[in-house]
Coordinates of C-alpha atoms and ligand atoms in Angstrom, one line a residue:
Chain A
M1 CA 35.4 0.0 21.3
T2 CA 36.5 3.3 19.5
E3 CA 37.6 6.3 21.5
I4 CA 35.1 9.2 21.7
D5 CA 36.1 12.5 20.4
W6 CA 34.6 15.0 22.6
S7 CA 35.5 17.8 20.6
K8 CA 32.5 18.1 18.2
P9 CA 29.5 16.8 19.0
R10 CA 27.8 15.0 16.3
L11 CA 24.5 15.8 17.0
L12 CA 23.4 18.6 18.9
A13 CA 19.7 19.4 20.0
K14 CA 18.6 22.6 22.1
N15 CA 15.4 23.1 23.7
I16 CA 13.3 20.4 21.5
R17 CA 9.7 21.4 22.1
K18 CA 6.8 19.5 20.2
N19 CA 2.9 20.1 20.5
F20 CA 0.5 18.3 19.0
D21 CA -2.4 20.8 18.9
E22 CA -2.6 21.9 22.6
R23 CA -0.8 19.0 24.0
Q24 CA 2.7 19.5 25.0
V25 CA 4.7 16.3 24.3
L26 CA 8.5 17.5 24.4
K27 CA 9.0 20.4 26.8
G28 CA 12.5 21.6 25.9
V29 CA 14.7 18.7 25.5
D30 CA 18.5 19.3 25.0
L31 CA 20.7 16.1 23.8
E32 CA 24.4 16.0 22.8
V33 CA 25.6 12.8 20.9
Y34 CA 29.4 12.5 20.1
P35 CA 30.8 10.5 17.4
G36 CA 30.9 6.6 18.2
Q37 CA 28.7 7.1 21.2
I38 CA 25.8 5.3 22.1
V39 CA 22.9 7.2 23.9
A40 CA 19.8 5.2 25.4
L41 CA 16.4 7.1 25.9
I42 CA 14.3 5.3 28.8
G43 CA 11.2 6.4 30.3
S44 CA 7.6 5.4 30.4
S45 CA 5.3 4.6 27.7
G46 CA 4.0 8.4 26.4
S47 CA 7.1 10.2 28.0
G48 CA 8.1 11.2 24.4
K49 CA 10.7 8.7 23.4
S50 CA 9.6 8.2 19.7
T51 CA 8.5 11.9 19.0
M52 CA 12.0 13.0 20.2
L53 CA 13.4 10.3 17.7
R54 CA 11.2 11.6 15.0
C55 CA 11.9 15.3 15.8
L56 CA 15.7 14.6 15.2
N57 CA 15.2 13.0 12.1
L58 CA 12.5 15.8 10.9
V59 CA 9.8 13.7 10.2
E60 CA 8.0 15.7 12.8
E61 CA 7.9 19.6 12.6
L62 CA 9.5 21.0 15.4
S63 CA 7.3 23.6 17.6
D64 CA 10.7 24.9 19.0
G65 CA 14.3 24.5 19.3
Q66 CA 17.1 23.8 17.0
I67 CA 19.2 20.8 15.8
W68 CA 22.8 20.6 14.6
L69 CA 24.3 17.7 12.7
D70 CA 28.0 17.7 12.6
G71 CA 28.0 21.6 13.4
D72 CA 25.6 22.1 10.6
E73 CA 22.0 23.5 11.5
I74 CA 19.5 21.1 10.0
S75 CA 16.5 22.9 11.8
R76 CA 16.9 26.0 9.8
P77 CA 14.3 27.2 7.4
G78 CA 14.5 25.9 3.8
I79 CA 16.7 23.0 4.4
N80 CA 16.5 19.9 2.2
D81 CA 15.2 17.6 4.8
D82 CA 15.2 14.7 2.1
E83 CA 19.0 15.2 2.3
V84 CA 19.3 15.5 6.0
R85 CA 17.0 12.2 6.4
A86 CA 19.5 10.3 4.1
N87 CA 22.2 10.9 6.6
I88 CA 20.1 9.7 9.6
G89 CA 18.7 6.4 9.6
L90 CA 15.6 5.8 11.5
V91 CA 14.2 2.1 12.6
F92 CA 11.1 1.5 14.3
Q93 CA 9.2 -1.3 16.1
S94 CA 7.8 -2.9 13.0
Y95 CA 6.5 -2.7 9.6
N96 CA 10.0 -1.3 8.6
L97 CA 10.9 -3.4 5.5
F98 CA 9.0 -3.0 2.1
A99 CA 6.5 -5.6 1.9
H100 CA 6.7 -6.0 -1.9
L101 CA 10.7 -5.9 -2.3
S102 CA 13.0 -8.8 -1.4
I103 CA 15.2 -8.1 1.5
L104 CA 18.2 -7.6 -1.2
D105 CA 15.9 -5.2 -2.9
N106 CA 15.0 -3.4 0.5
V107 CA 18.6 -2.8 1.4
K108 CA 19.4 -1.6 -2.4
L109 CA 16.5 0.7 -2.8
A110 CA 17.8 4.1 -1.4
L111 CA 21.5 3.2 -2.2
K112 CA 20.4 3.4 -5.8
V113 CA 17.7 6.2 -5.7
V114 CA 18.8 8.2 -2.9
Q115 CA 22.8 7.8 -3.2
K116 CA 22.8 6.9 -7.1
K117 CA 24.9 3.8 -6.8
S118 CA 24.8 1.5 -9.9
D119 CA 22.9 -1.7 -9.4
K120 CA 26.1 -3.6 -9.4
E121 CA 27.5 -1.5 -6.7
A122 CA 24.3 -1.5 -4.7
T123 CA 23.9 -5.1 -4.9
E124 CA 27.7 -5.7 -3.6
I125 CA 27.2 -3.3 -0.7
A126 CA 23.8 -5.0 0.0
L127 CA 24.9 -8.8 -0.1
G128 CA 27.9 -7.6 2.1
W129 CA 25.5 -6.2 4.9
L130 CA 23.2 -9.3 4.5
D131 CA 26.1 -11.5 4.7
R132 CA 27.3 -9.8 7.8
I133 CA 23.9 -10.5 9.5
G134 CA 23.9 -14.4 8.1
L135 CA 21.0 -13.4 5.8
A136 CA 22.9 -13.6 2.4
D137 CA 21.1 -16.9 1.2
K138 CA 18.0 -15.5 1.9
A139 CA 18.6 -12.4 -0.1
N140 CA 15.8 -13.2 -2.5
Q141 CA 13.0 -13.8 0.0
Y142 CA 10.4 -11.3 0.6
P143 CA 10.1 -10.1 4.4
D144 CA 7.1 -12.1 5.2
K145 CA 9.2 -15.2 5.0
L146 CA 11.6 -14.2 7.6
S147 CA 11.1 -14.1 11.3
G148 CA 10.7 -11.0 12.9
G149 CA 14.3 -10.9 14.2
Q150 CA 15.5 -11.3 10.7
Q151 CA 13.3 -8.7 9.6
Q152 CA 14.5 -6.2 12.2
R153 CA 18.3 -6.8 11.5
T154 CA 17.7 -6.4 7.7
A155 CA 15.8 -3.0 8.7
I156 CA 18.7 -1.9 10.7
V157 CA 21.5 -3.0 8.1
R158 CA 19.2 -1.1 5.4
A159 CA 19.6 2.2 7.3
V160 CA 23.4 1.3 8.2
A161 CA 24.3 0.6 4.5
L162 CA 23.6 4.1 3.6
N163 CA 26.4 5.0 6.0
P164 CA 24.4 7.6 8.0
K165 CA 26.0 10.0 10.3
L166 CA 23.5 8.9 13.1
L167 CA 21.3 5.9 13.4
L168 CA 18.1 6.2 15.3
L169 CA 16.8 3.2 16.7
D170 CA 12.9 3.3 18.3
E171 CA 12.3 0.1 20.4
V172 CA 13.8 -2.2 17.4
T173 CA 13.2 -5.3 19.8
S174 CA 10.0 -4.8 21.5
A175 CA 7.8 -6.5 19.1
L176 CA 10.3 -9.5 19.5
D177 CA 10.4 -12.2 21.8
P178 CA 13.7 -12.7 23.8
E179 CA 15.6 -15.0 21.7
L180 CA 14.7 -13.0 18.5
S181 CA 15.5 -9.8 20.3
G182 CA 18.8 -11.3 21.4
E183 CA 19.9 -11.4 17.6
V184 CA 19.0 -7.8 17.0
L185 CA 20.8 -6.6 20.3
E186 CA 23.9 -8.5 19.0
L187 CA 23.9 -6.6 15.8
I188 CA 23.8 -3.2 17.9
R189 CA 26.6 -4.6 19.6
D190 CA 28.5 -5.2 16.5
L191 CA 27.4 -1.7 15.0
K192 CA 28.9 -0.2 18.2
N193 CA 32.0 -1.7 17.7
S194 CA 32.5 -0.6 14.3
G195 CA 31.8 3.0 15.6
T196 CA 28.4 3.7 14.6
T197 CA 26.7 6.7 16.3
I198 CA 23.3 5.6 17.9
V199 CA 20.3 7.3 19.7
M200 CA 18.2 4.2 20.9
A201 CA 14.9 4.3 22.6
T202 CA 14.5 1.2 24.5
H203 CA 12.7 -0.8 27.2
E204 CA 15.8 -3.2 27.4
L205 CA 17.3 -1.6 30.6
S206 CA 20.1 -4.3 31.0
F207 CA 21.0 -4.1 27.3
A208 CA 21.0 -0.2 27.9
R209 CA 23.2 -0.5 30.9
E210 CA 25.7 -2.9 28.8
V211 CA 26.1 -1.0 25.6
A212 CA 25.2 2.7 26.4
D213 CA 27.5 5.3 27.0
W214 CA 24.9 7.8 28.1
V215 CA 21.4 7.2 29.4
I216 CA 18.7 9.9 29.4
F217 CA 15.5 9.2 31.4
L218 CA 12.5 11.2 29.9
D219 CA 9.8 11.8 32.0
Q220 CA 6.6 13.5 30.6
G221 CA 8.3 15.2 28.1
V222 CA 11.2 16.6 30.1
I223 CA 14.7 15.0 30.7
A224 CA 14.3 14.2 34.6
E225 CA 17.9 12.7 34.9
E226 CA 20.9 11.7 32.7
G227 CA 24.2 10.1 33.2
E228 CA 26.9 7.8 32.4
A229 CA 25.4 4.5 32.0
A230 CA 27.2 2.8 34.8
D231 CA 26.5 5.4 37.2
F232 CA 23.0 6.3 36.0
F233 CA 21.9 2.5 36.8
A234 CA 23.6 2.2 39.8
N235 CA 23.2 5.5 41.7
P236 CA 19.8 7.1 40.4
K237 CA 19.4 10.7 42.0
N238 CA 16.1 11.8 40.9
A239 CA 13.0 10.4 42.7
R240 CA 11.1 9.6 39.6
T241 CA 14.2 7.8 38.0
K242 CA 14.3 5.7 41.0
E243 CA 10.7 5.0 41.2
F244 CA 10.6 4.1 37.3
L245 CA 13.9 1.9 37.8
A246 CA 12.1 0.2 40.7
R247 CA 9.0 -0.4 38.8
V248 CA 10.5 -1.9 35.7
I249 CA 13.5 -3.9 36.6
Chain B
M1 CA 13.3 -45.4 10.5
S2 CA 9.7 -45.1 10.9
Q3 CA 7.7 -46.0 7.8
S4 CA 4.8 -43.5 7.0
T5 CA 1.7 -45.7 6.1
T6 CA -1.4 -44.0 6.4
S7 CA -3.4 -44.7 9.5
E8 CA -7.0 -46.4 9.7
A9 CA -8.4 -43.1 11.1
Q10 CA -6.9 -41.0 8.1
L11 CA -8.2 -43.6 6.0
A12 CA -11.7 -43.4 7.4
R13 CA -11.6 -39.6 7.3
E14 CA -10.4 -39.7 3.5
T15 CA -13.3 -42.1 2.6
W16 CA -15.9 -39.8 4.3
R17 CA -14.6 -36.8 2.9
V18 CA -14.6 -38.1 -0.8
S19 CA -18.2 -39.5 -0.2
R20 CA -19.8 -36.0 1.3
K21 CA -18.1 -34.5 -1.9
R22 CA -19.7 -36.7 -4.1
R23 CA -23.0 -36.2 -2.4
S24 CA -22.7 -32.2 -2.5
T25 CA -21.9 -32.4 -6.2
L26 CA -25.2 -34.6 -6.8
T27 CA -27.1 -32.5 -4.9
A28 CA -25.9 -29.3 -6.7
I29 CA -26.7 -31.0 -10.2
V30 CA -30.1 -32.2 -9.4
S31 CA -31.3 -29.3 -7.9
T32 CA -30.0 -27.0 -10.8
L33 CA -31.6 -29.4 -13.2
V34 CA -35.0 -29.3 -11.4
F35 CA -34.9 -25.5 -11.0
A36 CA -34.2 -24.9 -14.9
V37 CA -36.8 -27.4 -16.1
V38 CA -39.5 -25.7 -13.7
A39 CA -38.4 -22.2 -14.9
W40 CA -38.4 -23.5 -18.5
L41 CA -42.0 -25.0 -18.2
L42 CA -43.4 -22.0 -16.3
L43 CA -41.9 -19.8 -19.4
V44 CA -43.1 -21.8 -22.5
N45 CA -46.8 -22.0 -20.5
T46 CA -46.8 -18.4 -20.5
P47 CA -49.8 -17.1 -22.9
G48 CA -47.4 -14.9 -24.9
W49 CA -44.2 -17.2 -25.1
S50 CA -44.7 -17.9 -28.9
R51 CA -44.9 -14.1 -29.7
V52 CA -41.7 -13.5 -27.7
Q53 CA -40.1 -16.4 -29.1
T54 CA -40.3 -15.2 -32.7
S55 CA -39.5 -11.7 -32.0
F56 CA -36.6 -12.2 -29.5
F57 CA -35.2 -15.4 -30.5
D58 CA -35.2 -15.7 -34.3
W59 CA -32.5 -17.6 -35.8
D60 CA -32.5 -16.2 -39.3
T61 CA -32.7 -12.8 -38.1
A62 CA -29.7 -13.3 -35.5
V63 CA -27.5 -14.6 -38.6
K64 CA -28.4 -11.6 -40.8
A65 CA -27.8 -9.3 -37.9
F66 CA -24.5 -10.9 -37.0
P67 CA -22.0 -8.8 -39.2
R68 CA -23.3 -5.6 -38.4
V69 CA -23.3 -5.9 -34.6
L70 CA -19.9 -7.4 -34.8
D71 CA -18.8 -4.4 -36.7
G72 CA -20.0 -2.3 -34.0
L73 CA -18.6 -4.4 -31.1
W74 CA -15.1 -3.5 -32.7
L75 CA -16.0 0.3 -32.0
N76 CA -17.0 -1.0 -28.3
L77 CA -13.6 -2.9 -27.7
R78 CA -11.4 0.4 -29.3
V79 CA -13.7 2.9 -26.9
L80 CA -13.0 0.3 -23.9
V81 CA -9.2 0.2 -24.4
F82 CA -9.0 4.2 -24.6
A83 CA -11.5 4.5 -22.0
S84 CA -9.2 1.9 -19.8
I85 CA -6.2 3.7 -20.3
S86 CA -7.5 7.2 -19.4
V87 CA -9.4 6.2 -16.3
L88 CA -6.5 4.4 -14.9
I89 CA -4.3 7.5 -15.4
V90 CA -6.9 10.1 -14.2
A91 CA -8.0 8.0 -11.3
L92 CA -4.6 7.6 -10.2
L93 CA -4.0 11.2 -10.2
L94 CA -7.0 12.0 -8.3
A95 CA -6.5 9.4 -5.8
L96 CA -2.9 10.7 -5.4
A97 CA -4.6 14.3 -4.8
T98 CA -6.8 13.1 -2.4
T99 CA -4.2 11.5 -0.1
L100 CA -1.8 14.6 -0.3
R101 CA -0.9 15.5 3.5
N102 CA 0.8 18.8 2.8
P103 CA -1.6 21.4 4.2
A104 CA -0.5 24.1 1.4
L105 CA -2.1 21.6 -1.1
T106 CA -5.4 21.4 0.5
P107 CA -7.1 23.5 -2.5
I108 CA -5.8 20.7 -4.6
R109 CA -7.1 18.0 -2.3
L110 CA -10.6 19.4 -2.1
L111 CA -10.8 19.8 -5.7
A112 CA -10.3 16.2 -6.4
K113 CA -12.6 15.4 -3.5
G114 CA -15.3 17.4 -5.2
Y115 CA -14.8 16.0 -8.7
I116 CA -15.3 12.5 -7.2
D117 CA -18.3 13.3 -5.3
L118 CA -19.8 14.8 -8.4
F119 CA -19.1 12.4 -10.8
R120 CA -19.9 9.6 -8.5
G121 CA -23.2 10.9 -7.9
T122 CA -24.2 11.8 -11.4
P123 CA -25.8 9.1 -13.4
L124 CA -23.7 7.8 -16.3
I125 CA -26.4 8.6 -19.0
I126 CA -26.8 12.2 -17.7
T127 CA -22.7 12.5 -17.9
L128 CA -22.9 11.2 -21.3
Y129 CA -25.4 13.6 -22.6
L130 CA -23.8 16.4 -20.9
V131 CA -20.6 15.9 -22.7
G132 CA -21.8 14.0 -25.9
F133 CA -24.3 17.2 -26.5
G134 CA -22.8 19.9 -24.2
I135 CA -19.3 20.2 -25.7
P136 CA -20.5 20.1 -29.3
G137 CA -23.1 22.5 -28.3
L138 CA -20.0 25.2 -27.4
R139 CA -19.3 25.2 -31.2
I140 CA -15.6 25.5 -30.5
E141 CA -14.1 25.8 -34.0
A142 CA -10.8 24.6 -33.2
F143 CA -12.3 21.1 -32.2
G144 CA -14.3 20.7 -35.6
R145 CA -16.6 18.0 -35.2
I146 CA -15.7 15.6 -32.5
A147 CA -17.0 12.0 -33.0
P148 CA -19.5 10.8 -30.8
E149 CA -17.1 7.8 -29.6
I150 CA -14.7 10.4 -28.6
L151 CA -17.3 12.0 -26.7
G152 CA -18.6 8.8 -25.1
T153 CA -15.1 8.1 -24.2
I154 CA -14.3 11.1 -22.4
A155 CA -17.9 10.7 -20.4
L156 CA -16.9 7.2 -19.4
T157 CA -13.4 8.5 -18.3
L158 CA -15.2 11.3 -16.4
T159 CA -17.6 8.8 -14.3
Y160 CA -15.2 5.9 -14.2
S161 CA -12.3 7.6 -13.1
A162 CA -14.3 8.9 -10.1
Y163 CA -15.0 5.3 -9.0
V164 CA -11.6 4.0 -9.8
A165 CA -10.0 6.8 -7.8
E166 CA -11.9 5.6 -4.6
V167 CA -10.7 2.1 -5.1
F168 CA -6.8 3.4 -5.7
R169 CA -7.5 5.7 -2.6
A170 CA -8.7 2.6 -0.4
G171 CA -5.4 0.8 -1.5
I172 CA -3.2 3.8 -0.6
E173 CA -4.8 3.9 2.8
S174 CA -4.2 0.1 3.4
I175 CA -0.5 0.6 3.3
H176 CA 0.8 1.1 7.0
P177 CA 2.1 4.4 7.6
S178 CA 5.2 3.2 8.9
Q179 CA 6.0 1.9 5.1
R180 CA 5.9 5.7 3.9
L181 CA 7.9 6.7 7.1
A182 CA 10.6 4.0 6.5
A183 CA 11.0 5.2 2.9
R184 CA 11.1 8.9 4.2
S185 CA 13.6 8.2 6.9
L186 CA 15.8 6.5 4.2
G187 CA 16.1 9.7 2.1
L188 CA 13.4 9.0 -0.5
S189 CA 11.5 11.9 -1.5
Y190 CA 7.8 12.1 -1.0
S191 CA 7.2 11.4 -4.8
Q192 CA 9.9 8.8 -4.8
S193 CA 8.3 7.0 -1.7
V194 CA 4.9 7.3 -3.4
R195 CA 6.2 5.9 -6.6
L196 CA 8.5 3.2 -5.4
V197 CA 6.9 2.2 -2.1
V198 CA 3.2 2.9 -1.7
L199 CA 1.7 2.6 -5.0
P200 CA 3.5 -0.8 -5.8
Q201 CA 1.8 -2.3 -2.8
A202 CA -1.4 -0.2 -2.9
V203 CA -1.9 -1.3 -6.5
R204 CA -1.3 -4.8 -5.8
K205 CA -4.2 -4.8 -3.2
V206 CA -6.7 -3.4 -5.2
V207 CA -6.5 -5.6 -8.7
P208 CA -9.7 -7.4 -7.6
P209 CA -11.9 -4.2 -7.4
L210 CA -10.2 -2.8 -10.2
M211 CA -11.2 -5.7 -12.4
N212 CA -14.9 -5.5 -11.2
D213 CA -14.8 -2.1 -12.3
F214 CA -13.5 -3.0 -15.8
V215 CA -16.3 -5.8 -16.1
A216 CA -18.9 -2.9 -15.6
L217 CA -16.9 -0.5 -17.7
Q218 CA -17.0 -3.3 -20.6
K219 CA -20.8 -3.4 -20.5
D220 CA -20.9 0.5 -20.0
V221 CA -19.2 1.1 -23.4
G222 CA -22.6 0.1 -24.8
L223 CA -23.8 3.3 -23.7
I224 CA -22.0 5.5 -26.2
S225 CA -24.7 4.3 -28.6
V226 CA -27.0 7.0 -27.3
L227 CA -24.7 9.8 -28.8
G228 CA -25.2 8.1 -32.3
A229 CA -21.8 6.2 -32.0
V230 CA -22.5 3.1 -34.3
D231 CA -21.5 0.5 -32.1
A232 CA -22.9 -2.9 -31.4
V233 CA -25.7 -1.7 -29.6
R234 CA -26.5 0.8 -32.2
G235 CA -25.9 -1.6 -35.0
A236 CA -28.2 -4.0 -33.3
Q237 CA -30.9 -1.2 -32.9
I238 CA -30.5 -0.4 -36.8
E239 CA -31.2 -4.2 -37.5
V240 CA -33.9 -4.3 -35.1
A241 CA -35.7 -1.4 -37.1
H242 CA -34.8 -3.0 -40.5
F243 CA -36.2 -6.7 -39.5
A244 CA -38.8 -5.3 -37.4
N245 CA -37.4 -8.2 -34.8
F246 CA -35.7 -7.7 -31.5
T247 CA -33.4 -10.6 -32.2
P248 CA -30.5 -8.3 -32.9
Y249 CA -30.4 -7.0 -29.4
I250 CA -29.9 -10.5 -28.0
V251 CA -27.2 -10.9 -30.5
A252 CA -25.5 -7.8 -29.1
G253 CA -26.1 -8.8 -25.5
L254 CA -24.4 -12.1 -26.3
F255 CA -21.4 -10.4 -27.4
F256 CA -21.2 -8.2 -24.4
V257 CA -21.3 -11.4 -22.1
I258 CA -18.6 -13.3 -24.1
L259 CA -16.4 -10.3 -23.9
A260 CA -17.2 -10.1 -19.9
I261 CA -16.3 -13.9 -19.2
P262 CA -12.7 -14.0 -19.4
T263 CA -12.5 -10.9 -17.0
V264 CA -14.9 -12.1 -14.4
R265 CA -12.9 -15.6 -14.3
L266 CA -9.8 -13.9 -14.1
T267 CA -11.0 -11.4 -11.1
D268 CA -12.5 -14.6 -9.5
W269 CA -9.0 -16.5 -9.7
L270 CA -7.0 -13.5 -8.7
A271 CA -9.4 -12.7 -5.6
A272 CA -9.1 -16.5 -4.6
R273 CA -5.6 -16.2 -5.0
M274 CA -5.2 -13.5 -2.6
A275 CA -7.7 -14.4 -0.2
K276 CA -5.8 -17.9 -0.2
R277 CA -2.5 -16.3 0.3
E278 CA -4.1 -14.3 3.6
Q279 CA -6.0 -16.9 5.1
M280 CA -3.3 -19.5 4.9
G281 CA -5.8 -22.3 3.9
T282 CA -8.2 -22.6 6.6
V283 CA -11.8 -24.1 5.6
L284 CA -14.1 -21.5 7.1
Ligands
ATP1 N1 1.0 12.3 15.8 C1 0.6 12.5 17.0 N2 -0.6 13.3 17.2 C2 -1.2 13.6 18.7 N3 -0.5 13.1 19.7 C3 0.6 12.4 19.4 C4 1.1 11.9 18.2 N4 2.1 11.1 18.2 C5 2.5 11.1 19.8 N5 1.8 11.6 20.3 C6 1.2 11.6 21.6 O1 2.7 12.1 22.1 C7 2.8 11.4 23.5 C8 4.2 10.8 23.4 O2 4.4 9.6 22.6 P1 5.6 8.6 22.0 O3 5.3 7.8 20.9 O4 6.4 9.8 21.8 O5 5.6 8.2 23.5 P2 6.9 7.1 23.9 O6 7.8 7.6 24.9 O7 7.4 6.7 22.4 O8 6.0 6.0 24.3 P3 6.1 4.5 24.0 O9 7.3 3.9 24.9 O10 4.7 3.8 24.0 O11 6.5 3.9 22.6 C9 1.9 10.4 23.5 O12 1.0 10.6 24.7 C10 1.1 10.4 22.2 O13 -0.2 9.9 22.5
MG2 MG1 7.7 5.0 21.1

């Protein structure tokens, strides 16, 4: 495990608010993520976890608040948000992979069109990552020929291959049965060990306890409680947290 | 090692399947024949049959009209090629315009929608008259005299692009929004994600309905004759006047049928292949 550098946050989000019409989904959420850290976002369905991740990736327009990535404000007006997104990977529950491309071409696509790498170089990088998840021999298969776990692992390395500053994972295992989700969790563990910075929304609390450095409990659009993983799960302080943990564990 | 011999039960099942298939083929052939004979007898016993026969199915007239009609068909084919290409381009642009999400581009989206409503609702023949006689009526010097087949191609494009745009739009909307989101979160721009992720998948999905529209267009190119273009239909009309016999129309009709058959078969085959892929071989 890499040591965490506390001097400069990788991601800083202040007072994030998001309304859909009249409905307030995020009501002022703050977030600090340091390089190499894994932050787990937990909370019941509808608490705003996905919305938060999508705001961080600028796929949703903020209703208020500011976000900095490595000290650079990415929420400022007029920023090139395609460039920002190229530095922040986002993987979600399902339908990540492009159905008309082989998994090799899935991984290569952004390497070529966003990072402008040559075909040869993109192939090399992509094959390297597919090999790391044991799918190099399936490189030319189409996503629908792969298991759900293989698809999710490919989706994750497709994002990681771009060497993003931050990886956002939105319940990447919740569409999978336990055995397949185990494969995916294994990959996340592996990425943690090589220093990838990750914010993940998850229902897998035991996994969050194991790999996360910091756990945030989101309740109806606000942070009800947060803390170091071990401490958070051992001594929840907030009544809502206790209730939630009692319900799901 | 277990030897794989076919079991009694499977053999019985296969025999039964073969006999059932044979029986249904036989039923189909017999009923078709009976129907054809009955229809034929009814037709030849109508009081005016012999007159209709000589004025619509006269072999000598058919042979004599053949060259001019074939010559005209060549014009239909050229119009078909140009119209198909321009329809695809215009329709794709229209479909993309209707699927724009950006609120700043709402006027463009509304314009595209208005265009589609207008030309889907207008009968082709009226669009043909409007373009065919309206544009020359403007007497724009720079255009000079525009050939009727060009005006016809424009009218066909106006009408068909509205239909085809709807087909493309349905295809685009059938692509799961996550695909677009995934592309954007990898850093692809809006246009890259449309071009490299959404459209390739959407177009694949709409090939069968597109082919249906193509078959319809193959027939409708015959309508440019109303503007005076000497195509297969107009050629036939000239021969009809010449021989005072309707057979040339039948000749032209057959040409169009022959033109359509390969496309129709190809469409069926493609649709069947796609259905098969989606149903994974169930029999129901
Ligand atoms: N595009 C949208 N338009 C309107 N409401 C939305 C939109 N996206 C999300 N919401 C609402 O915001 C709330 C939070 O949704 P979100 O998906 O962020 O929750 P979540 O914590 O990720 O839940 P889950 O665990 O079920 O994934 C929900 O009530 C949802 O209905
Ligand atoms: Mg969610």
